[in-house]
Short mmCIF file of C-alpha atoms in Angstrom, two decimals:
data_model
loop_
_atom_site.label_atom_id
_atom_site.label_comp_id
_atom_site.label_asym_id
_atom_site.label_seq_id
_atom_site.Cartn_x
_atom_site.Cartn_y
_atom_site.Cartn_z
CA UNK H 378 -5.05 -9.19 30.76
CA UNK H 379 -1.97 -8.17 32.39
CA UNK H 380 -2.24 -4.51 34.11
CA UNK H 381 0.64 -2.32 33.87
CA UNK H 382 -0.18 0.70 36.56
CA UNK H 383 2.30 2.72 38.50
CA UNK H 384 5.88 1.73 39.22
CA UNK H 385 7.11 1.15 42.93
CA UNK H 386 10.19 -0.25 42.57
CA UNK H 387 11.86 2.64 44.11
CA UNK H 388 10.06 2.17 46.98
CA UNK H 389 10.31 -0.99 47.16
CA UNK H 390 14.08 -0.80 47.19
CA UNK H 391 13.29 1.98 49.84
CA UNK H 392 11.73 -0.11 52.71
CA UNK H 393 14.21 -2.78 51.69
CA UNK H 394 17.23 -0.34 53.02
CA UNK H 395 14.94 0.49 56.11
CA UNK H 396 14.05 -3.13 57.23
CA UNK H 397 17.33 -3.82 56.57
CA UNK H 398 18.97 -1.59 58.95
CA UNK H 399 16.41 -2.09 61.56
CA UNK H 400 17.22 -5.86 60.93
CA UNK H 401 21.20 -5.43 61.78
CA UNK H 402 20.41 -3.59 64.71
CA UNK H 403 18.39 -6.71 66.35
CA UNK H 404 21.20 -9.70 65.07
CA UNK H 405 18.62 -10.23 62.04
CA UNK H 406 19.50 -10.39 58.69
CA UNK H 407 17.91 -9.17 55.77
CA UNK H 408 18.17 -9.88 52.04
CA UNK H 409 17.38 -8.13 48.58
CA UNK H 410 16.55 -10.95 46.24
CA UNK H 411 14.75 -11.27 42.73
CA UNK H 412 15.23 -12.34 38.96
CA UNK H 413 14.60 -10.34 35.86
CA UNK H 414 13.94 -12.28 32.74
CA UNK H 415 13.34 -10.41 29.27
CA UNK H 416 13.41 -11.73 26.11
CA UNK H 417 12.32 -10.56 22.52
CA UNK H 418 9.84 -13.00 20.79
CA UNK H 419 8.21 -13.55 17.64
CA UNK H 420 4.59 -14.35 18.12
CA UNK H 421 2.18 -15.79 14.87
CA UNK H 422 -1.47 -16.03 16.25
CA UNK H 423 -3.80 -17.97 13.52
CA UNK H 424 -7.09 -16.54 12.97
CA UNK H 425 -9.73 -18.61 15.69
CA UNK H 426 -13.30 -19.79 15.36
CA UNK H 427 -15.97 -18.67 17.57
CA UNK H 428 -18.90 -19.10 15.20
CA UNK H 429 -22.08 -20.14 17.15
CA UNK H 430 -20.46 -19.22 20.26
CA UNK H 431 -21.04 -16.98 22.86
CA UNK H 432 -17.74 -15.49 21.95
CA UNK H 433 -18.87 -14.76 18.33
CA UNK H 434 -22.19 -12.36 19.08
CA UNK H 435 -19.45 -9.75 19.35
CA UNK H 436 -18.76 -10.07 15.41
CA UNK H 437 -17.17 -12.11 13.06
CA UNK H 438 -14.45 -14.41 13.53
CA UNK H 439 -11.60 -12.31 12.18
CA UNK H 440 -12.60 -9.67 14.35
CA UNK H 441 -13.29 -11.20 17.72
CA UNK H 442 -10.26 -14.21 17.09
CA UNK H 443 -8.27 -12.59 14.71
CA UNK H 444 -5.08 -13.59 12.81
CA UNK H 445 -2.06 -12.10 14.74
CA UNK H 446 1.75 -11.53 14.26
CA UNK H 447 3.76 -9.69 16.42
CA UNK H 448 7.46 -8.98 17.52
CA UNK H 449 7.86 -8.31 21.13
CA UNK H 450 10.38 -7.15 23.94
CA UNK H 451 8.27 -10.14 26.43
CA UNK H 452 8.93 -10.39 30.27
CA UNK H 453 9.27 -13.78 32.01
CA UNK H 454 9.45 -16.01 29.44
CA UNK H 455 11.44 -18.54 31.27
CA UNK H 456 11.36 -17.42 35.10
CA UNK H 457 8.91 -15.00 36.75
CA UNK H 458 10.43 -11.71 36.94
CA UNK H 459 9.96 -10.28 40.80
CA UNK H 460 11.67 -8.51 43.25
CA UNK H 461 11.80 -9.37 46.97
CA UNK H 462 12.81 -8.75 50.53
CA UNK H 463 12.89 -11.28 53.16
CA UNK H 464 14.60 -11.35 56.60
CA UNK H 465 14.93 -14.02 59.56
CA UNK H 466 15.51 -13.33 63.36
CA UNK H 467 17.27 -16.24 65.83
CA UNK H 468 14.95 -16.17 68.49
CA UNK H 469 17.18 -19.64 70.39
CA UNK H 470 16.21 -23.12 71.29
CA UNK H 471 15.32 -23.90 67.02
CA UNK H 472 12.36 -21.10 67.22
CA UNK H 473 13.23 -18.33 64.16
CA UNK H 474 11.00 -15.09 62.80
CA UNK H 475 10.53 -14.78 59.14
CA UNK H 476 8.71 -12.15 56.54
CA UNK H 477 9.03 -12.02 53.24
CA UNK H 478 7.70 -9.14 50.61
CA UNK H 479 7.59 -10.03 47.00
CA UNK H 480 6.14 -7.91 44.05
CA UNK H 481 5.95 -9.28 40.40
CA UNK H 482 8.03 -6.87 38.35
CA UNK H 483 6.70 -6.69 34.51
CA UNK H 484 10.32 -5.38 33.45
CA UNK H 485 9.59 -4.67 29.86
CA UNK H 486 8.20 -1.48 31.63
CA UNK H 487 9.14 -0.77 34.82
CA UNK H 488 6.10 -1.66 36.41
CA UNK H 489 4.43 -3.96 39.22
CA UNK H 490 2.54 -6.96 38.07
CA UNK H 491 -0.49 -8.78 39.56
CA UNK H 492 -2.44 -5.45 39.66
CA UNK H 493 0.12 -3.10 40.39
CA UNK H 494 0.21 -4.11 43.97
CA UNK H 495 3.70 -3.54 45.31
CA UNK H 496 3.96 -6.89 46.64
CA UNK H 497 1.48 -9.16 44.84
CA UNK H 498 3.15 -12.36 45.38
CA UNK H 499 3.88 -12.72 48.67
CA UNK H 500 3.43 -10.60 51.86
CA UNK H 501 3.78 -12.46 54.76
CA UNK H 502 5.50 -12.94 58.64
CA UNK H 503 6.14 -16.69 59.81
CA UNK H 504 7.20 -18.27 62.91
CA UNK H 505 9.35 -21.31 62.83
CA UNK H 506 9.52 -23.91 65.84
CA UNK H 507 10.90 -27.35 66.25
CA UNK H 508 7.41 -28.70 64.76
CA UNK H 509 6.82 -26.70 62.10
CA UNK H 510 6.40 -23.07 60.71
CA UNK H 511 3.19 -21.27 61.05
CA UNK H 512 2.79 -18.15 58.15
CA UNK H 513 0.09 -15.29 57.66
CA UNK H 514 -0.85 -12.86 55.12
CA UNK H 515 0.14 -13.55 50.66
CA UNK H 516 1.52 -16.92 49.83
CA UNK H 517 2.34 -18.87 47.30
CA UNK H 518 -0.57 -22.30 47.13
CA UNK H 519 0.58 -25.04 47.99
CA UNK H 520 -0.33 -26.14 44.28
CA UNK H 521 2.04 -23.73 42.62
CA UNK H 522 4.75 -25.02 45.27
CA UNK H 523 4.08 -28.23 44.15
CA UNK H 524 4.44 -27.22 40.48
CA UNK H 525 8.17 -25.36 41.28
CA UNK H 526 9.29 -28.70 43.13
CA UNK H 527 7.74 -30.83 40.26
CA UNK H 528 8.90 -28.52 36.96
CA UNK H 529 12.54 -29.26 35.00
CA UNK H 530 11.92 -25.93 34.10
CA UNK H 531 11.14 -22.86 35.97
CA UNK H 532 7.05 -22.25 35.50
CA UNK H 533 8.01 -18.97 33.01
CA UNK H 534 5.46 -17.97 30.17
CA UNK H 535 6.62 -21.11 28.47
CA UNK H 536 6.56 -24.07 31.09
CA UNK H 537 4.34 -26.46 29.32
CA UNK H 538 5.08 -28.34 32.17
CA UNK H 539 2.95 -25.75 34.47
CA UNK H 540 -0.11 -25.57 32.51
CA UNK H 541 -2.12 -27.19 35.24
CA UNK H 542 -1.84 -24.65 38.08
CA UNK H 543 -2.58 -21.50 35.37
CA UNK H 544 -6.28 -22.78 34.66
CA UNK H 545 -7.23 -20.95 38.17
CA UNK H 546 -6.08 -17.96 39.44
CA UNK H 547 -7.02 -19.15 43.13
CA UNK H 548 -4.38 -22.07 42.91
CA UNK H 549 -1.61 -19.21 42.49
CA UNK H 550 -0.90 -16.69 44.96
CA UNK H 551 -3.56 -16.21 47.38
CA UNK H 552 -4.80 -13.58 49.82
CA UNK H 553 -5.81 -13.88 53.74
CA UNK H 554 -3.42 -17.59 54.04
CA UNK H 555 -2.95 -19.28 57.30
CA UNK H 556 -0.76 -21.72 56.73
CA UNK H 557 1.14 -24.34 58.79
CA UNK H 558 4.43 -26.63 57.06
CA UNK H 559 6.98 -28.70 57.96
CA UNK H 560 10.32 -30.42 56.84
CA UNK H 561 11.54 -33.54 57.97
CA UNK H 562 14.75 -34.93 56.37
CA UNK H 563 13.89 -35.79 52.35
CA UNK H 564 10.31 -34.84 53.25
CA UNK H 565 8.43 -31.95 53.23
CA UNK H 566 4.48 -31.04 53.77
CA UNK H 567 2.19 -27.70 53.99
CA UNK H 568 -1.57 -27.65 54.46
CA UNK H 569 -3.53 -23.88 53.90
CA UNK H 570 -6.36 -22.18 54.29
CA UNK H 571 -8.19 -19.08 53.54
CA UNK H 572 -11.49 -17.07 54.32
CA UNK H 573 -11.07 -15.62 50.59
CA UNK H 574 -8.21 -16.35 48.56
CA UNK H 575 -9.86 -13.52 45.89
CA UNK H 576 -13.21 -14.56 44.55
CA UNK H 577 -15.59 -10.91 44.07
CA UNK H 578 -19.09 -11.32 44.03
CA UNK H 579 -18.70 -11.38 40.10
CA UNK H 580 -16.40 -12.90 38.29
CA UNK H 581 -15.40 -11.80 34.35
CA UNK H 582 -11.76 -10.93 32.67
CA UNK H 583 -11.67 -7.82 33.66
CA UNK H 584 -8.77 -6.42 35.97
CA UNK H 585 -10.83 -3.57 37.55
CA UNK H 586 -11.20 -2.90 41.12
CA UNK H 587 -15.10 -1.85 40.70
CA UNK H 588 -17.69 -2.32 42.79
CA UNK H 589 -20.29 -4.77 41.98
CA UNK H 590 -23.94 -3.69 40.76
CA UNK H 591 -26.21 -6.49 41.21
CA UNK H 592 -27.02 -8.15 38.07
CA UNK H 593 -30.03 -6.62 36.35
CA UNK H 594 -29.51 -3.22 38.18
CA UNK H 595 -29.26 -0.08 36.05
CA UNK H 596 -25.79 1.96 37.16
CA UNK H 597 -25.92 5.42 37.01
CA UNK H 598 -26.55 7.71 34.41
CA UNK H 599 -23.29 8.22 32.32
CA UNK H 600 -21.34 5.67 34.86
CA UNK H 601 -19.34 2.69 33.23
CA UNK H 602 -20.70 -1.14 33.61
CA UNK H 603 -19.28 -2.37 36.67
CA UNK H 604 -18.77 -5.99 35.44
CA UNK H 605 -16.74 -7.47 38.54
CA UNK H 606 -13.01 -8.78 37.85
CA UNK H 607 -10.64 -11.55 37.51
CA UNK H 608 -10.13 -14.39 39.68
CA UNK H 609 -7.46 -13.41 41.92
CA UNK H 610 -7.76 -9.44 41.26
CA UNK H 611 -6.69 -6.59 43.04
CA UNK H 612 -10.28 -5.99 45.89
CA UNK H 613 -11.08 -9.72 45.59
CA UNK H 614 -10.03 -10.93 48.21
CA UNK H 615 -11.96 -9.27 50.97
CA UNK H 616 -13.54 -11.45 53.60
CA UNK H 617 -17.59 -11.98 53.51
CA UNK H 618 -20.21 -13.47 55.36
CA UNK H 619 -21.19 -15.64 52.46
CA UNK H 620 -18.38 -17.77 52.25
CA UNK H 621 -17.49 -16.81 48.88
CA UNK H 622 -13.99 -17.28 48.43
CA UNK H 623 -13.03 -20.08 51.10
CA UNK H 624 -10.19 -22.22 50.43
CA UNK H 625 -8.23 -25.30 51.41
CA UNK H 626 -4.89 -26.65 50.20
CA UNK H 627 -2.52 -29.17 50.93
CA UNK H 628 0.83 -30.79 49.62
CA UNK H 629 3.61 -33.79 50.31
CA UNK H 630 6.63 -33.82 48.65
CA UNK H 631 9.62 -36.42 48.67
CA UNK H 632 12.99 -34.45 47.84
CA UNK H 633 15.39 -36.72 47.13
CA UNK H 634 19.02 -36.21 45.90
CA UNK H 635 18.07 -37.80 42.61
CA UNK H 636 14.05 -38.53 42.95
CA UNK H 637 11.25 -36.41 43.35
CA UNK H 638 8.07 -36.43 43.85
CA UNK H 639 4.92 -33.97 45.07
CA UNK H 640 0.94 -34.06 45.06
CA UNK H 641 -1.15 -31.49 45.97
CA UNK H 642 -4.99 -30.71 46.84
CA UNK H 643 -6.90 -26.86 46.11
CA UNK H 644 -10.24 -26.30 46.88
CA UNK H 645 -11.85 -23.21 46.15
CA UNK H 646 -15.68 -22.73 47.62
CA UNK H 647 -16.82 -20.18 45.21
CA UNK H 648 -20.68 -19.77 46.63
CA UNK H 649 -22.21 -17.09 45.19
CA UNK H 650 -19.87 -15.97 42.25
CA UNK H 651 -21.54 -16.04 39.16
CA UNK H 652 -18.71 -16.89 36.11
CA UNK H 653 -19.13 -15.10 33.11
CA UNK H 654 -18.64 -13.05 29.93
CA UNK H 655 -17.58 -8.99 30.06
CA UNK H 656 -19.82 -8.16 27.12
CA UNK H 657 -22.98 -6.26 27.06
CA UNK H 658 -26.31 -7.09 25.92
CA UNK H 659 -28.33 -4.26 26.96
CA UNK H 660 -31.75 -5.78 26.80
CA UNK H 661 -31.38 -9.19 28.62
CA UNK H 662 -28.59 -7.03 31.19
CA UNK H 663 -28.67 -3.21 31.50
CA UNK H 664 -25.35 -3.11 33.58
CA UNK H 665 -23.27 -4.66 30.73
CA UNK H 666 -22.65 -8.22 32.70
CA UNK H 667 -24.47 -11.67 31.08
CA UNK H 668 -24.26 -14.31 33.96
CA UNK H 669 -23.64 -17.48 31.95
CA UNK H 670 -23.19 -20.05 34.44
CA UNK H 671 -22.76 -19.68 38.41
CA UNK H 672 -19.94 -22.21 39.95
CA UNK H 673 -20.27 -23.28 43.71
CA UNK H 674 -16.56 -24.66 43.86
CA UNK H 675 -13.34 -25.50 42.15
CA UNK H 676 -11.61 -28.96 43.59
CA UNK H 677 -8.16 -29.69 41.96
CA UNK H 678 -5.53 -32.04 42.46
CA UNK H 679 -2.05 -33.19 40.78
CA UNK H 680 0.64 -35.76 40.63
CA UNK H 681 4.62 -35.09 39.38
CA UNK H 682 7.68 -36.88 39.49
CA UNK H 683 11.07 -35.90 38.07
CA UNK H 684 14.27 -39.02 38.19
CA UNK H 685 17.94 -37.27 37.35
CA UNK H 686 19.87 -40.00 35.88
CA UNK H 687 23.83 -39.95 36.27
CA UNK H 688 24.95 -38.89 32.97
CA UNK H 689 23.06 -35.53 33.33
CA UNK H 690 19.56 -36.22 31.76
CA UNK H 691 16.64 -35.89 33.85
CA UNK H 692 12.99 -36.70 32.99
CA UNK H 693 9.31 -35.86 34.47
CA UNK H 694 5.78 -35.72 34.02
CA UNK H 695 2.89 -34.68 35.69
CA UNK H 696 -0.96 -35.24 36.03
CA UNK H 697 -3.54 -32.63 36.54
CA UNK H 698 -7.60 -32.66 37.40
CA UNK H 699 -9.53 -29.88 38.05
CA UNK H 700 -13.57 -29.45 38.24
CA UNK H 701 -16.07 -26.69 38.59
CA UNK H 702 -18.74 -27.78 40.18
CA UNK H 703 -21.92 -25.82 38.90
CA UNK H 704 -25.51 -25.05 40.27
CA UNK H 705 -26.80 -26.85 36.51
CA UNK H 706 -26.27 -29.60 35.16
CA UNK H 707 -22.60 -29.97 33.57
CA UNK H 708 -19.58 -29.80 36.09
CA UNK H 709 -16.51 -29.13 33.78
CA UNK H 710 -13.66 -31.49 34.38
CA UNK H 711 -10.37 -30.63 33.10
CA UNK H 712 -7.19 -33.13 32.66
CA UNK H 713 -3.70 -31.97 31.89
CA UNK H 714 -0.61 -34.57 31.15
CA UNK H 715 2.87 -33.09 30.87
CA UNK H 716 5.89 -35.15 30.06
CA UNK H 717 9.26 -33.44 30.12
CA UNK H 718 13.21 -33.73 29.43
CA UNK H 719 16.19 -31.73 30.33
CA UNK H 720 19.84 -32.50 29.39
CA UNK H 721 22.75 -31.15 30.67
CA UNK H 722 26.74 -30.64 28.39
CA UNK H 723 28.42 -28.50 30.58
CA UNK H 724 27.00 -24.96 31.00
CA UNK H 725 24.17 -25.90 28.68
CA UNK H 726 21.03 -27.05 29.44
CA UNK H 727 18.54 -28.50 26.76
CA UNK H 728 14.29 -28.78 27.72
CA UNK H 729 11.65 -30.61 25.88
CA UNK H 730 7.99 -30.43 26.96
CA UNK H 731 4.67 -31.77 25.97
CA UNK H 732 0.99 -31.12 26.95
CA UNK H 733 -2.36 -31.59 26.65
CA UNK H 734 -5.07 -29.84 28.51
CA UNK H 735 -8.15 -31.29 27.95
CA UNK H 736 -11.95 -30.63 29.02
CA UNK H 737 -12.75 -34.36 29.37
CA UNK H 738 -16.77 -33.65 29.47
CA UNK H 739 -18.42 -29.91 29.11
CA UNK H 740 -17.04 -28.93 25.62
CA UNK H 741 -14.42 -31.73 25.22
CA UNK H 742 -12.05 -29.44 24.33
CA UNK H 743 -8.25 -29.60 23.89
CA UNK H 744 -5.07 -27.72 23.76
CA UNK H 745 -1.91 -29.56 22.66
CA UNK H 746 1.49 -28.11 22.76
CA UNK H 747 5.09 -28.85 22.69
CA UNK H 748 8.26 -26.66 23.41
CA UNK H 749 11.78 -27.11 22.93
CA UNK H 750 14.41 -24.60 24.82
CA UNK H 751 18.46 -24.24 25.23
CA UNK H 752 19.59 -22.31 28.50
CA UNK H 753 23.55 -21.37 28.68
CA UNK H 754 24.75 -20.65 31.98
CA UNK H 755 27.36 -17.75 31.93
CA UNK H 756 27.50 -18.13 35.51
CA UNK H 757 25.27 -19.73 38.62
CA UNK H 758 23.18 -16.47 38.33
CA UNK H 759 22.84 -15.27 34.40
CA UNK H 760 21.75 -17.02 31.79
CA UNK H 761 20.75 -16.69 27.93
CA UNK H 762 18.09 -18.56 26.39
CA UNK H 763 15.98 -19.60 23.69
CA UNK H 764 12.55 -21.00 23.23
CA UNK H 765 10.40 -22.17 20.23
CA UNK H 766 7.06 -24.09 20.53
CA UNK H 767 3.26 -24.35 19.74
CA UNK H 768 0.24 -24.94 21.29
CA UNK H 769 -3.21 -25.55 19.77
CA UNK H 770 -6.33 -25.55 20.64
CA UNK H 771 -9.32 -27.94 19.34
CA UNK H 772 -12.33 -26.06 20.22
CA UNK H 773 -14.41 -29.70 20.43
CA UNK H 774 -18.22 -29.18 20.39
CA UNK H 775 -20.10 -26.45 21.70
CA UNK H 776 -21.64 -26.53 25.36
CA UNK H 777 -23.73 -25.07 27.84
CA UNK H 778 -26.22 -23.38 25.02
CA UNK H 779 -28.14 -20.33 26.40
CA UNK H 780 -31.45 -19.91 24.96
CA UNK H 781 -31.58 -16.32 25.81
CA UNK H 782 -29.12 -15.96 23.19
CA UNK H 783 -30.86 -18.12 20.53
CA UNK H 784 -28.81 -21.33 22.07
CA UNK H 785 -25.26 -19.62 21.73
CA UNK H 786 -23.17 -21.54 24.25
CA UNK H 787 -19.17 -21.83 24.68
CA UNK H 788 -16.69 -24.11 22.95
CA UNK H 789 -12.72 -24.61 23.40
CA UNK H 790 -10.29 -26.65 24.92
CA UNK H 791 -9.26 -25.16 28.81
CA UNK H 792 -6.28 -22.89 27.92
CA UNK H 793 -8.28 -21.24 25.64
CA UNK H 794 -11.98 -20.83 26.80
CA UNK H 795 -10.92 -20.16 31.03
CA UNK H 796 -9.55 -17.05 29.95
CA UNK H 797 -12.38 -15.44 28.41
CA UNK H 798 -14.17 -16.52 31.59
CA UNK H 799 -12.28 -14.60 33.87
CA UNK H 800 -10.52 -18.00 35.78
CA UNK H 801 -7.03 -16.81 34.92
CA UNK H 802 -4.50 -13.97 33.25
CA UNK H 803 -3.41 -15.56 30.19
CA UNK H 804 0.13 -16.91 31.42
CA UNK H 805 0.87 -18.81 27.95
CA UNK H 806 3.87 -17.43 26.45
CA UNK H 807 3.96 -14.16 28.28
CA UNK H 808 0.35 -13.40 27.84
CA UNK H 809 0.29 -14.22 24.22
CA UNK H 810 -2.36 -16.70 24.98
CA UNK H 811 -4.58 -18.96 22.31
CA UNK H 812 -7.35 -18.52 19.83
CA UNK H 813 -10.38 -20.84 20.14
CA UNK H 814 -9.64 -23.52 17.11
CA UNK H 815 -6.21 -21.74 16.48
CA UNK H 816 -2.49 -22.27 16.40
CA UNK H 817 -0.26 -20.35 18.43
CA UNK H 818 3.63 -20.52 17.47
CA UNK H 819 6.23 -18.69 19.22
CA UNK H 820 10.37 -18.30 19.03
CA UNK H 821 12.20 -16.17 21.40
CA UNK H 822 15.84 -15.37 22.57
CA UNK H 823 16.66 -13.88 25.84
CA UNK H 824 18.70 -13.04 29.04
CA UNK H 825 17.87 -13.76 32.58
CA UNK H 826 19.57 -13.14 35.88
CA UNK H 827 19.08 -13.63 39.61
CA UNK H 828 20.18 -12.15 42.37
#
């Protein structure tokens, strides 16, 4: 799910060196930032169960969910590895320009994450006044802000804690944001919007940047299916007329020296995407894309709270709802519950997590995981690490039969099924994701540093 394309780091460091010397020349300042964070992981994969599933008209189980094992060099295990450039300009009287450029770096590789785009996080200029700061262009939701204030840990491929915000693409990083925030002593507050945060006209898991044939509409001869792409991908994100895309967000967080606490609100209007499967069935859908249910919106909302106690332990826990509202019958609601612990000796830090994701109607699926971790700080910057943990999913009953397809319909808990769907990139243990009805188990030692 994750696309490796070209490598632009080089550039990247390129236009850092020329913003920052046009930067020094106007009493600005400009600043190279980033963290890489690689680790090598052992990662056992039990065989799934997709029988009488959607899922499973591809083949057996041990083809479609196999069994897996697998040794890996794995990138952001703990932090997301990026690279960035941001600068601010004094302009008097508390008003201050800002940008910021930031590009996901996969650094097992070399390359540029979220697509390949050089800077697929963020990519946007601010002004700051003595009310508040108004931004435009890439930013990072106000529910994945919420989740960094809210975490003990640091929303990496194994932040339990996080599991909320990675159902949906659209609550991540989002194209086309205006947004407006503001700080206030302990408190702080941003409210978004967007005329497409990256909904296509199609939805499936596929990272392409194709054009969309209608459904039912023959391509041409000897051209590939053009099945749409991910939530979030790379052409998503252009504005429409249909309102496809739309979306709101909002968050309050208290930031106290020992205390805090955040909610946010996402709302994605998602008229006119239909959600589905990548796989062909050439009779019922001669361009290779099966339309199993179309969505009209995602509404999502969550609760966290963290307390640092004075002998160095802190504890937190969060609570997550999402639904998809759809033009049928059955609106999927999703729950996720987090509780987590860190404790500090010195220059070591110990985490604990637990989770459960849960489809509370639709399939009534679950995925329930824990993870234990050990950070030692060899400085404020660079760290080494471990992490060992499971997470498994209880596929529940199966859903949302299609009798087109002799009643085959979808079953899973949320981690597990919304990936096949094409609502998010598999962010669970550096993309080693979950088998329907399977165990995932994963141990992993590593290095990470900022800077």
């Amino acid at each position: 799910m994750i696309s490796k394309p070209r490598s632009l780091t080089a550039l990247a460091l390129a236009a850092a060196a020329l913003f920052a010397g046009a930067a020094q020349a106007q009493d600005g300042s400009v600043q190279i930032y980033g963290t890489l964070d690689l680790s090598v992981d052992r990662i056992n994969k039990s065989e799934g169960n997709v029988t009488g599933t959607v899922q499973g008209l591809a083949g057996a189980n041990s083809v479609v969910s196999p069994e897996q094992k697998q040794t890996r060099l794995a990138p952001s295990m703990t932090r997301q590895s990026h690279l960035g450039v941001r600068g601010t300009e004094p302009l008097g009287g508390g008003w201050e320009a800002k940008f910021t450029l930031e590009g996901s770096v996969i650094a097992d590789n070399g390359t540029m994450g979220n697509d390949g785009r050089m800077w697929g996080r963020q990519a946007w200029v601010a002004l700051t006044t003595p009310v508040g700061e108004v931004r435009l262009g890439r930013q990072v939701s106000p529910m994945l802000a919420a989740y960094f204030l809210g975490t003990l840990d640091g929303i990496g491929g194994t932040d339990l804690f996080a599991t909320g915000v990675a159902l949906n693409n659209l609550q991540t990083y989002q194209d086309n944001v205006i947004s407006y925030g503001v700080r206030q002593g302990a408190w702080a507050g941003r409210v978004s919007y967007s005329p497409n945060a990256g909904a296509a006209a199609r939805i499936s898991p596929v990272r392409s940047t194709a054009t969309n044939t209608p459904t039912g509409t023959i391509p041409p001869s000897g051209s590939a299916p053009q099945l749409g792409q991910i939530l979030g991908g790379l052409t998503a994100g252009a504005e429409s007329d249909d309102g496809r895309g739309k979306t709101w967000g909002a968050m309050i967080a208290y930031l106290g020296d020992d205390l805090k606490a955040v909610a946010a609100y996402n709302r994605n209007d998602l008229s006119n995407v239909q959600l589905g499967l990548p796989f062909r069935v050439t009779p019922l859908s001669p361009d290779g894309f099966l339309p199993l249910f179309a969505t009209e919106k995602f509404t999502s909302y969550m609760l966290a709270a963290k307390y640092k106690f004075a002998f160095g332990t802190e504890l937190g826990g969060s609570y997550y709802q999402g639904q998809l509202d759809e033009t049928g019958d059955t609106d999927p609601k999703m729950r996720v519950l987090a509780i987590a612990a860190k404790h500090t000796i010195g220059s070591l830090d110990l985490i604990g997590q637990v989770m459960q994701a849960k489809f509370t109607n639709f399939t009534k699926g679950k995925d329930t995981g824990f993870m234990l971790g050990a950070d030692y700080n060899l400085s404020k910057r660079t760290a080494i690490f471990a992490r060992a943990g499971q997470v498994k999913d209880d596929r529940g009953d199966i859903s949302n039969g299609n009798p087109l397809l002799g009643g085959a319909g979808l079953a899973g808990g949320p981690v597990a099924l919304l990936v096949p769907l094409g609502s998010t990139e598999v962010p669970l243990f550096s993309g080693a994701g979950v088998n329907i009805d399977a165990k995932t188990k994963m141990f992993g030692v590593g290095i990470r540093h900022s800077f």
